[in-house]
CSV table of C-alpha atoms (C1' of nucleotides) in Angstrom, one decimal:
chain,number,residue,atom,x,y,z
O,1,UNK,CA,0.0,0.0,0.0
O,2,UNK,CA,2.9,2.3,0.6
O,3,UNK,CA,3.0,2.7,-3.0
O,4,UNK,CA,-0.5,3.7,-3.9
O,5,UNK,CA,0.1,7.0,-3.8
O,6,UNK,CA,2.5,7.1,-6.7
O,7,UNK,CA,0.7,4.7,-8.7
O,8,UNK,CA,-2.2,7.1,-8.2
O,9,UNK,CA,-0.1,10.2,-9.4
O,10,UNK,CA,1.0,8.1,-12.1
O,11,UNK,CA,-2.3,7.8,-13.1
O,12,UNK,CA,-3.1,11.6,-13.1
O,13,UNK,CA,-4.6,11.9,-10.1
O,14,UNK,CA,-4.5,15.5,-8.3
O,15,UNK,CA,-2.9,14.4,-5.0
O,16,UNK,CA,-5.0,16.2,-1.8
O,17,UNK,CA,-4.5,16.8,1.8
O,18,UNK,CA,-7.8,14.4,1.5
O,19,UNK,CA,-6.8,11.9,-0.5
O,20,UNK,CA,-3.6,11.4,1.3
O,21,UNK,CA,-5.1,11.3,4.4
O,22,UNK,CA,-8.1,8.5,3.5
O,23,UNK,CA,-4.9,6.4,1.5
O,24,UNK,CA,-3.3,6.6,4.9
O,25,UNK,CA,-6.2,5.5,6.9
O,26,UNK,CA,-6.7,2.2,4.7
O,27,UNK,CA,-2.8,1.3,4.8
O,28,UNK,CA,-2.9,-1.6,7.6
O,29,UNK,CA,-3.1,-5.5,7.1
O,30,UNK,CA,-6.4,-6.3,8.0
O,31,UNK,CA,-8.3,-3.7,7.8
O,32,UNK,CA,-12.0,-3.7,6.6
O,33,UNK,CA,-13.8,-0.2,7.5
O,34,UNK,CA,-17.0,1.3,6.4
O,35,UNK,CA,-17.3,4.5,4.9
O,36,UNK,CA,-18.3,6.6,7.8
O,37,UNK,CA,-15.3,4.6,9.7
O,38,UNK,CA,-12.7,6.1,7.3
O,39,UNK,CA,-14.3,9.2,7.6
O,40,UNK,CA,-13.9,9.4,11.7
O,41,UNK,CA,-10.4,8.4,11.2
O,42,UNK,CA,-9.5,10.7,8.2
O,43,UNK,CA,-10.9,13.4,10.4
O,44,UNK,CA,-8.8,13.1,13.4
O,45,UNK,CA,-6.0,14.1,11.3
O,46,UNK,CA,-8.0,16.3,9.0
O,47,UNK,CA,-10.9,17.7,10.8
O,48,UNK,CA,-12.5,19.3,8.1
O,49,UNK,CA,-12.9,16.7,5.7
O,50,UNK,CA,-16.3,15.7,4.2
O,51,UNK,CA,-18.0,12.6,3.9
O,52,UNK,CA,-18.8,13.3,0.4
O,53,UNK,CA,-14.9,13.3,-0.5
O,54,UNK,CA,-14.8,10.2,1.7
O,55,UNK,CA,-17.4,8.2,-1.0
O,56,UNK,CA,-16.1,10.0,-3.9
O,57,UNK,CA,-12.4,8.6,-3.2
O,58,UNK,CA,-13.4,5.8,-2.1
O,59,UNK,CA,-15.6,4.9,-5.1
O,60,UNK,CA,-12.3,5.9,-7.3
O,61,UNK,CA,-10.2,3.6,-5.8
O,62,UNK,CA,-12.8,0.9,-6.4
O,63,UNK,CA,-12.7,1.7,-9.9
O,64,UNK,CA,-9.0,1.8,-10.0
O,65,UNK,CA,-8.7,-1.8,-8.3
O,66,UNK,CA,-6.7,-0.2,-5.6
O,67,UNK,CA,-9.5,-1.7,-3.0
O,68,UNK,CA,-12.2,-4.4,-2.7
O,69,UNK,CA,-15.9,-3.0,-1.8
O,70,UNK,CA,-17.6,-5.8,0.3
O,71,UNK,CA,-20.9,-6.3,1.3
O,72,UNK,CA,-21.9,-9.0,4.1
O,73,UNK,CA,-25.0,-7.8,5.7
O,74,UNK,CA,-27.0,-5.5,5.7
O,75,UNK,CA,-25.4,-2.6,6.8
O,76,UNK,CA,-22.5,-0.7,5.3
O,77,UNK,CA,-20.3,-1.6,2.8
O,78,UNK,CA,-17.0,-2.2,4.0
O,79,UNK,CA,-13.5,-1.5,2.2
O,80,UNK,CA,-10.5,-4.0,2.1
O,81,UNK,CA,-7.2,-3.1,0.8
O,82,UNK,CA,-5.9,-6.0,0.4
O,83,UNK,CA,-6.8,-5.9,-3.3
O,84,UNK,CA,-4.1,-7.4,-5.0
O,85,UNK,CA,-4.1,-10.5,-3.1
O,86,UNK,CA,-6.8,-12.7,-4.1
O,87,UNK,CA,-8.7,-13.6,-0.7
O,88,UNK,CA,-12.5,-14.3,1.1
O,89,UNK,CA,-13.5,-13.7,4.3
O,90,UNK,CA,-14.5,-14.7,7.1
O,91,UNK,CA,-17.1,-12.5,9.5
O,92,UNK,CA,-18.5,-12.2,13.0
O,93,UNK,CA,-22.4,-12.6,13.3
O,94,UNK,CA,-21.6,-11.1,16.6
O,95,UNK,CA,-20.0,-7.9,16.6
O,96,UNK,CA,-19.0,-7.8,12.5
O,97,UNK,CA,-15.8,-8.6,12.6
O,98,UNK,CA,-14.0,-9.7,9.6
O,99,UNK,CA,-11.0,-11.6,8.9
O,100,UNK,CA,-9.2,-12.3,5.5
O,101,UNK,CA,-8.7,-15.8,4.7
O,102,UNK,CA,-7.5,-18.3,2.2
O,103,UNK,CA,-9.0,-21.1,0.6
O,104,UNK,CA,-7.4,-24.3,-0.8
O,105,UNK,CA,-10.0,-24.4,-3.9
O,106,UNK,CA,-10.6,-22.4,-6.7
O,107,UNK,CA,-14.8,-21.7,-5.9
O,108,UNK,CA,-14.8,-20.6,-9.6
O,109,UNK,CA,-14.1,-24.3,-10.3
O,110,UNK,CA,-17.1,-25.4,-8.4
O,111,UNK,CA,-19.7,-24.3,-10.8
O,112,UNK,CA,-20.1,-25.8,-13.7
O,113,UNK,CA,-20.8,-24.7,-17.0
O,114,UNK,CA,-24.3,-26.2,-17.2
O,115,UNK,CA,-25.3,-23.9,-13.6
O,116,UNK,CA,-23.9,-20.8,-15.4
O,117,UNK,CA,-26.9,-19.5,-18.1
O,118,UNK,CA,-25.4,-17.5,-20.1
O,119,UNK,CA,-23.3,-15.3,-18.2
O,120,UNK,CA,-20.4,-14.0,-18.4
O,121,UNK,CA,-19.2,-15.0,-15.2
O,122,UNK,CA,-16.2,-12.8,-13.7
O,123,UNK,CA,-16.1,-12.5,-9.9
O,124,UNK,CA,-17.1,-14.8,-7.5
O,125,UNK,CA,-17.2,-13.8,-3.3
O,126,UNK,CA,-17.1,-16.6,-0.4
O,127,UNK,CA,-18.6,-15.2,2.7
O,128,UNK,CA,-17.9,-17.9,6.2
O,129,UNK,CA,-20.6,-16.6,9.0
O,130,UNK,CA,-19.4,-17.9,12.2
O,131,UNK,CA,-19.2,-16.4,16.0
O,132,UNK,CA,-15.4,-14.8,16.9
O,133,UNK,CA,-13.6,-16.3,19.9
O,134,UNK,CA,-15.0,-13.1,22.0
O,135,UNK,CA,-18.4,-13.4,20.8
O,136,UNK,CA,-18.7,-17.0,21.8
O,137,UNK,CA,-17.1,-16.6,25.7
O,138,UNK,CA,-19.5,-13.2,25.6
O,139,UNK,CA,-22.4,-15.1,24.6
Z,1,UNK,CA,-44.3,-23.7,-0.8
Z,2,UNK,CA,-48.0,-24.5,-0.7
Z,3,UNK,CA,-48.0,-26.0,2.6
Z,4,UNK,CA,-45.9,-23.0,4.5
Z,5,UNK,CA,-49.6,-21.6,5.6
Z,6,UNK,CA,-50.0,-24.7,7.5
Z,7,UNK,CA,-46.5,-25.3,9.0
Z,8,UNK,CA,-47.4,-21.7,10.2
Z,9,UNK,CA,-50.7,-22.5,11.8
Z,10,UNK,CA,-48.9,-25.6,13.4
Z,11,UNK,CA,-47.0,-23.1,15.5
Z,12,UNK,CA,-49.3,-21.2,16.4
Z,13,UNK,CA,-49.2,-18.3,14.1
Z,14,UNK,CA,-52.5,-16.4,13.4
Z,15,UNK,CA,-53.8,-16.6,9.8
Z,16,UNK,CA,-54.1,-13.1,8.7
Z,17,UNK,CA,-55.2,-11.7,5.0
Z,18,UNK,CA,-51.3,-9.8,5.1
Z,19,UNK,CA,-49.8,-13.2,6.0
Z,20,UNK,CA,-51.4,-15.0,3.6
Z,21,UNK,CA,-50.9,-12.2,1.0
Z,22,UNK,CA,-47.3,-12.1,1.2
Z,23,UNK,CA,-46.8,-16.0,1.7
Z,24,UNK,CA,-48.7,-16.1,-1.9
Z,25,UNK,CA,-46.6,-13.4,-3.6
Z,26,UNK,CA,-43.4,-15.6,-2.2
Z,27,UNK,CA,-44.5,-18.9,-3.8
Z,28,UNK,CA,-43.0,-19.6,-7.1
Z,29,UNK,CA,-40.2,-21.4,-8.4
Z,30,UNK,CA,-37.2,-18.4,-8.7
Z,31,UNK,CA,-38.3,-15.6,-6.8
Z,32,UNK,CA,-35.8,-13.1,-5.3
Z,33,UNK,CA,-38.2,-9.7,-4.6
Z,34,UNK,CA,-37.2,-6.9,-2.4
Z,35,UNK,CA,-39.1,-6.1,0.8
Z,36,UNK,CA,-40.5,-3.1,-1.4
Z,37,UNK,CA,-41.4,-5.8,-4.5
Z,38,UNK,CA,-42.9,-7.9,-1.9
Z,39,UNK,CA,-44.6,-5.1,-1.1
Z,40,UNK,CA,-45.7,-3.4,-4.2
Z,41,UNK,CA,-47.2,-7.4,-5.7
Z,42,UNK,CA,-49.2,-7.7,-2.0
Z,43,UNK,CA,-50.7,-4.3,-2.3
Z,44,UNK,CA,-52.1,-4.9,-5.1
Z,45,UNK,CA,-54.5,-7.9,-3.7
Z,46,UNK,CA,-54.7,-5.9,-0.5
Z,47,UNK,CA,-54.3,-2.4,-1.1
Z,48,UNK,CA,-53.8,-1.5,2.3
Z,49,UNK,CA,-51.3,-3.7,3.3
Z,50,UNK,CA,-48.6,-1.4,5.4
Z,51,UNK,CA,-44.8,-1.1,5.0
Z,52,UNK,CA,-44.3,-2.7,8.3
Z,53,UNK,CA,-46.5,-5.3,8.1
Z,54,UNK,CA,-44.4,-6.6,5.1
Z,55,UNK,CA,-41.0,-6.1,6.9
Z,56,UNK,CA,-42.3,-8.0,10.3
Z,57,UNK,CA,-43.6,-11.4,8.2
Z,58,UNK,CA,-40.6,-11.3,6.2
Z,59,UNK,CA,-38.2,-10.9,9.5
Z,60,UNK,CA,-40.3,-13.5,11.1
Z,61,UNK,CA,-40.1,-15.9,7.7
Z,62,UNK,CA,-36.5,-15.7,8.1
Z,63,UNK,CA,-36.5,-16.4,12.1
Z,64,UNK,CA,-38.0,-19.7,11.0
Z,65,UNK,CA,-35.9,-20.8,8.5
Z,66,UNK,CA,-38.7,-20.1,5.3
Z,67,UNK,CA,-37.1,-18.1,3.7
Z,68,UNK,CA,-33.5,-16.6,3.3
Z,69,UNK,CA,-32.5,-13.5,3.8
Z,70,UNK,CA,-29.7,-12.5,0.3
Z,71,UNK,CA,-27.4,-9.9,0.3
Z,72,UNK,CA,-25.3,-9.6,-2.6
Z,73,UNK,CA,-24.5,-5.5,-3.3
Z,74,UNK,CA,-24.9,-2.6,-1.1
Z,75,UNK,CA,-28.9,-2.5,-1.7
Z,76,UNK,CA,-32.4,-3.8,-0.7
Z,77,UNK,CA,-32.0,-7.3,0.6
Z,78,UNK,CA,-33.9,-9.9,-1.2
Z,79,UNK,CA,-35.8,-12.5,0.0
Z,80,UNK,CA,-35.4,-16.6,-1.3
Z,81,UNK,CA,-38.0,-18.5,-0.5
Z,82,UNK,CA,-36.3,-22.0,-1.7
Z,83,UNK,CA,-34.7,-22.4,2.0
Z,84,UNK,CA,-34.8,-26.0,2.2
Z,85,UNK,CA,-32.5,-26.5,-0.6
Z,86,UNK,CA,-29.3,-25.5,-0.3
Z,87,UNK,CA,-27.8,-23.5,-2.7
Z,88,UNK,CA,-25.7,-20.7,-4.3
Z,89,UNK,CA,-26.0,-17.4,-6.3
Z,90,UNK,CA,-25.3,-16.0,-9.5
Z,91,UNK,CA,-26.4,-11.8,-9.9
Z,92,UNK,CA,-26.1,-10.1,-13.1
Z,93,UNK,CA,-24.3,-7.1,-12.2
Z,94,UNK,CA,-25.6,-5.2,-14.6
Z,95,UNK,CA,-29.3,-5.5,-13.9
Z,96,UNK,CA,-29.5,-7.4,-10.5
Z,97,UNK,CA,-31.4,-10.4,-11.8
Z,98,UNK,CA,-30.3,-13.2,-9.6
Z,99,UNK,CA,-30.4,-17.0,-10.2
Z,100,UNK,CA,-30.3,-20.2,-7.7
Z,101,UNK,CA,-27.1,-22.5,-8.7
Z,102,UNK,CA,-25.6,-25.6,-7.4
Z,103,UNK,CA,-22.2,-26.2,-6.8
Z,104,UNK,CA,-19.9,-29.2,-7.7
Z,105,UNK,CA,-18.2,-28.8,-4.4
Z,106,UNK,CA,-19.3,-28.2,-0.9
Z,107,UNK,CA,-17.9,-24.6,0.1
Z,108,UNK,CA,-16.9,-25.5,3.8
Z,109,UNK,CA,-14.5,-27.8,2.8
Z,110,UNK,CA,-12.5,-25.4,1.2
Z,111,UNK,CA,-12.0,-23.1,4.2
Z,112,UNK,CA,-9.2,-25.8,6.5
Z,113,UNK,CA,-8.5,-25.9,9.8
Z,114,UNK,CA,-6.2,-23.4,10.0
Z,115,UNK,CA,-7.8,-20.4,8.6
Z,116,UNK,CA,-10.7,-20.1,10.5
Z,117,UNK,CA,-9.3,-18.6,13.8
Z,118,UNK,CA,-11.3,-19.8,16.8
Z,119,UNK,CA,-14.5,-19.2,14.8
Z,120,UNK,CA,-17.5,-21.1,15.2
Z,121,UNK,CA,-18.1,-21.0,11.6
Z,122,UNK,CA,-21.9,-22.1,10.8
Z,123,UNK,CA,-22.6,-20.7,7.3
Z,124,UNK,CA,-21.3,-20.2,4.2
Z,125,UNK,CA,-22.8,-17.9,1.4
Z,126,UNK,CA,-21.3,-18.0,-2.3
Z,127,UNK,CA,-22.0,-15.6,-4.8
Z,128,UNK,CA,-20.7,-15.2,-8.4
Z,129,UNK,CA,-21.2,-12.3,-10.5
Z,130,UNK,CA,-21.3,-11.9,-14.3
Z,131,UNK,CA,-23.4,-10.1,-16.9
Z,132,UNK,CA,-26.9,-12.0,-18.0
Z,133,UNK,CA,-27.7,-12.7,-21.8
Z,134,UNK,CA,-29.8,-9.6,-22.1
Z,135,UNK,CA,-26.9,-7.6,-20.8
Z,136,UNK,CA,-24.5,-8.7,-22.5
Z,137,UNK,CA,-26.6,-8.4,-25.4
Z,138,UNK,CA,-27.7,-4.7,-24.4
Z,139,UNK,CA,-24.5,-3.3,-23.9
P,1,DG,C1',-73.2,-17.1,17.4
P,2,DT,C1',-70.9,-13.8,20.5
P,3,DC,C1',-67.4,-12.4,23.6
P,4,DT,C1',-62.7,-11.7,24.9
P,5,DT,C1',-58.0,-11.0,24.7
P,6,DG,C1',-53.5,-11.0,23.3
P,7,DA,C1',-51.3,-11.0,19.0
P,8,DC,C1',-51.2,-8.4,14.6
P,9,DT,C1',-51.4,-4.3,11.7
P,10,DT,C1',-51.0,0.5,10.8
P,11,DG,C1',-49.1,5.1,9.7
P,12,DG,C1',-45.9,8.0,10.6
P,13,DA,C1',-41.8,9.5,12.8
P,14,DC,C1',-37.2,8.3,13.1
P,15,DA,C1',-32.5,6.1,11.8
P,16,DT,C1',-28.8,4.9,8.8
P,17,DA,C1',-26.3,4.7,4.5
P,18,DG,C1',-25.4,6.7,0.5
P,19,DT,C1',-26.0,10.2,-3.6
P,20,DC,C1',-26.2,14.6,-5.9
P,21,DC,C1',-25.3,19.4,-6.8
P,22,DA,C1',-24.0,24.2,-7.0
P,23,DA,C1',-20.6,27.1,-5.0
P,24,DT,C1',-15.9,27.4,-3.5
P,25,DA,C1',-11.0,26.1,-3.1
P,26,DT,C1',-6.8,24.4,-4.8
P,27,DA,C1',-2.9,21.3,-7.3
P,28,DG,C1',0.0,21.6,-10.6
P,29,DG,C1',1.2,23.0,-15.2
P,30,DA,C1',2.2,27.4,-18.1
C,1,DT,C1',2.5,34.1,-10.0
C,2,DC,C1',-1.5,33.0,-12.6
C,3,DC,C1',-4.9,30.0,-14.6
C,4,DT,C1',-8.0,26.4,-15.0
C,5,DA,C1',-9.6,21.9,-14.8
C,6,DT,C1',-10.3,19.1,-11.1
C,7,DA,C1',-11.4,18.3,-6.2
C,8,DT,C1',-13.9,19.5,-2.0
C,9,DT,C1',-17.7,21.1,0.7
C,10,DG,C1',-22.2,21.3,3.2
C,11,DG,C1',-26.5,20.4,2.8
C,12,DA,C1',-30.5,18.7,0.6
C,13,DC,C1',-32.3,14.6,-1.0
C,14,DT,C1',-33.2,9.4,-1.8
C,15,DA,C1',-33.5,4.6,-0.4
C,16,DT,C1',-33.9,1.2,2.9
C,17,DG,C1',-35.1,-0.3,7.2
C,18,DT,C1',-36.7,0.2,12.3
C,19,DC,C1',-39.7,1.6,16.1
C,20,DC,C1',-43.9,2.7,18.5
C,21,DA,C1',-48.5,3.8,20.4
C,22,DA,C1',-53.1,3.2,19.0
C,23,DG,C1',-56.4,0.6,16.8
C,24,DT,C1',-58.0,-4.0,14.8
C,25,DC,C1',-59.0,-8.8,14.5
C,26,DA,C1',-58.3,-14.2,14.6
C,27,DA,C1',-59.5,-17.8,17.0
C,28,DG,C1',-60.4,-20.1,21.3
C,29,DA,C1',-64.0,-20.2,25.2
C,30,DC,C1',-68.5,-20.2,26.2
DNA sequence: GTCTTGACTTGGACATAGTCCAATATAGGA
DNA sequence: TCCTATATTGGACTATGTCCAAGTCAAGAC
C-alpha cells in the first residue's frame, strides 16, 4: 500500500491533503472499515474533511482496483485493501468482525458450466458466517 | 411452498389476509423480490397492506428458517424462499437479476482448519457475478 | 353465534447509508 | 505568479429499514 500514492499520481490523479489522508487511513493488514469509519479516522488528522470526499475517493479507488468493496449484511459496505491479493472472508455474526482468509480451492471451479446460463461469469465472493472467539465466551 | 400456511398455523401463528398475502406473492419457483417488491405485488391484492407489516412477516419468515435472507450488493436485501434447498448465487451485475445454482463442491470444505481462527463458523454464502444474456446483449 | 383478549397491523416518525449538486477552493502546469 | 480543470464542501435529497403507540381482528372459550 505504501506505494499507492505514486501509482495514483501516475495515473493523473490531483494528490490532496484528502486523498492522502483517507490512503493513509486504509494502509494496515487487515483492515476492513465502512465508509463513515474512514471518515472518523481521516478526520482526526484532518478535521475538516467531508463525507462526500470520503465516498467520492473511495468509489475511485474501487474503480481503479486499488481496494475491494464488500458487502456481508446488511449494513454498510465495508473497504478492504488488500486488493491485490486474491482472498475471502470470514465474518462475525456477533460484533461484525471480519478476517481475510484463504481457501485451498478455486470456488470458480465449483460451478459448472451447465449452472452458469449464459453469463459472463467474472467475480465470485465466499462469505464464512461464524461467531469470533470473544463473541462465543460473551455469549 | 404451498404447505408454508400450515407449517405456520402448526406453530401457532394467526392466519391473517397480510400473511397470507405475502406467503402467496413468495411462492413460485425463482423468486428473489425486495421487501419493497414484496410489497408493491401484495398491495395490489390488499391495497392497504402497510410497510411494516411486510418487513415483520418477512423478518419472522426468516426467524424460522422459510425463507432466506440475500445480500449480494450494497442495496435492498432480497428474499429466497427456496430455503430447504441448499444453494448458491449467481447476480447479473448489470441489472441485478439473480439466479439459484448448485455447486460441484461443498464450500466449507474449502476453508481448513487453519484459517478459520477460533470461529464457530456455521454458514457459508457464495455468490458469483457476471453479466446475464440480455446484458451482454444490451451493452 | 358472541365475547374476549392478546397477537397483529397500521401510519408516521425516526435512523442509517449513500447520492447529488452548485458554490468554493486548490494542485500543478504554463 | 497566474490560470483552470479538477477536487472539496455542506446540505438537501433518496433509499432502505426500524420503532412505537393506538387501533384491529383471529381464533379459542363459552
Amino acid at each position: 500500500m505504501s506505494d499507492l500514492l505514486q501509482r495514483l499520481r501516475d495515473r493523473g490523479w490531483r494528490l490532496t491533503a484528502q486523498r492522502r489522508v483517507i490512503a493513509e487511513v486504509l494502509d494496515g493488514e487487515h483492515v476492513h472499515y465502512t465508509a463513515d469509519e474512514v471518515h472518523a479516522k481521516a478526520a482526526r488528522r484532518l478535521p475538516e474533511i467531508s463525507r462526500a470526499s470520503v465516498y467520492n475517493t473511495l468509489g475511485e479507488l474501487v474503480a481503479l482496483g486499488e481496494i475491494v468493496e464488500v458487502t456481508t449484511d446488511g449494513r454498510a459496505k465495508r473497504y478492504d485493501p488488500n486488493a491485490h491479493h486474491p482472498h475471502q472472508h470470514l465474518v462475525c455474526a456477533g460484533c461484525g468482525m471480519m478476517r481475510d482468509v484463504q481457501l485451498t480451492q478455486d470456488p470458480m471451479a465449483a460451478l459448472p458450466e451447465g449452472e452458469r446460463f449464459g453469463f459472463a461469469v467474472s467475480e465470485v465472493a465466499v462469505t464464512y458466517y461464524g461467531r469470533c472467539p470473544d463473541c462465543v465466551a460473551g455469549a
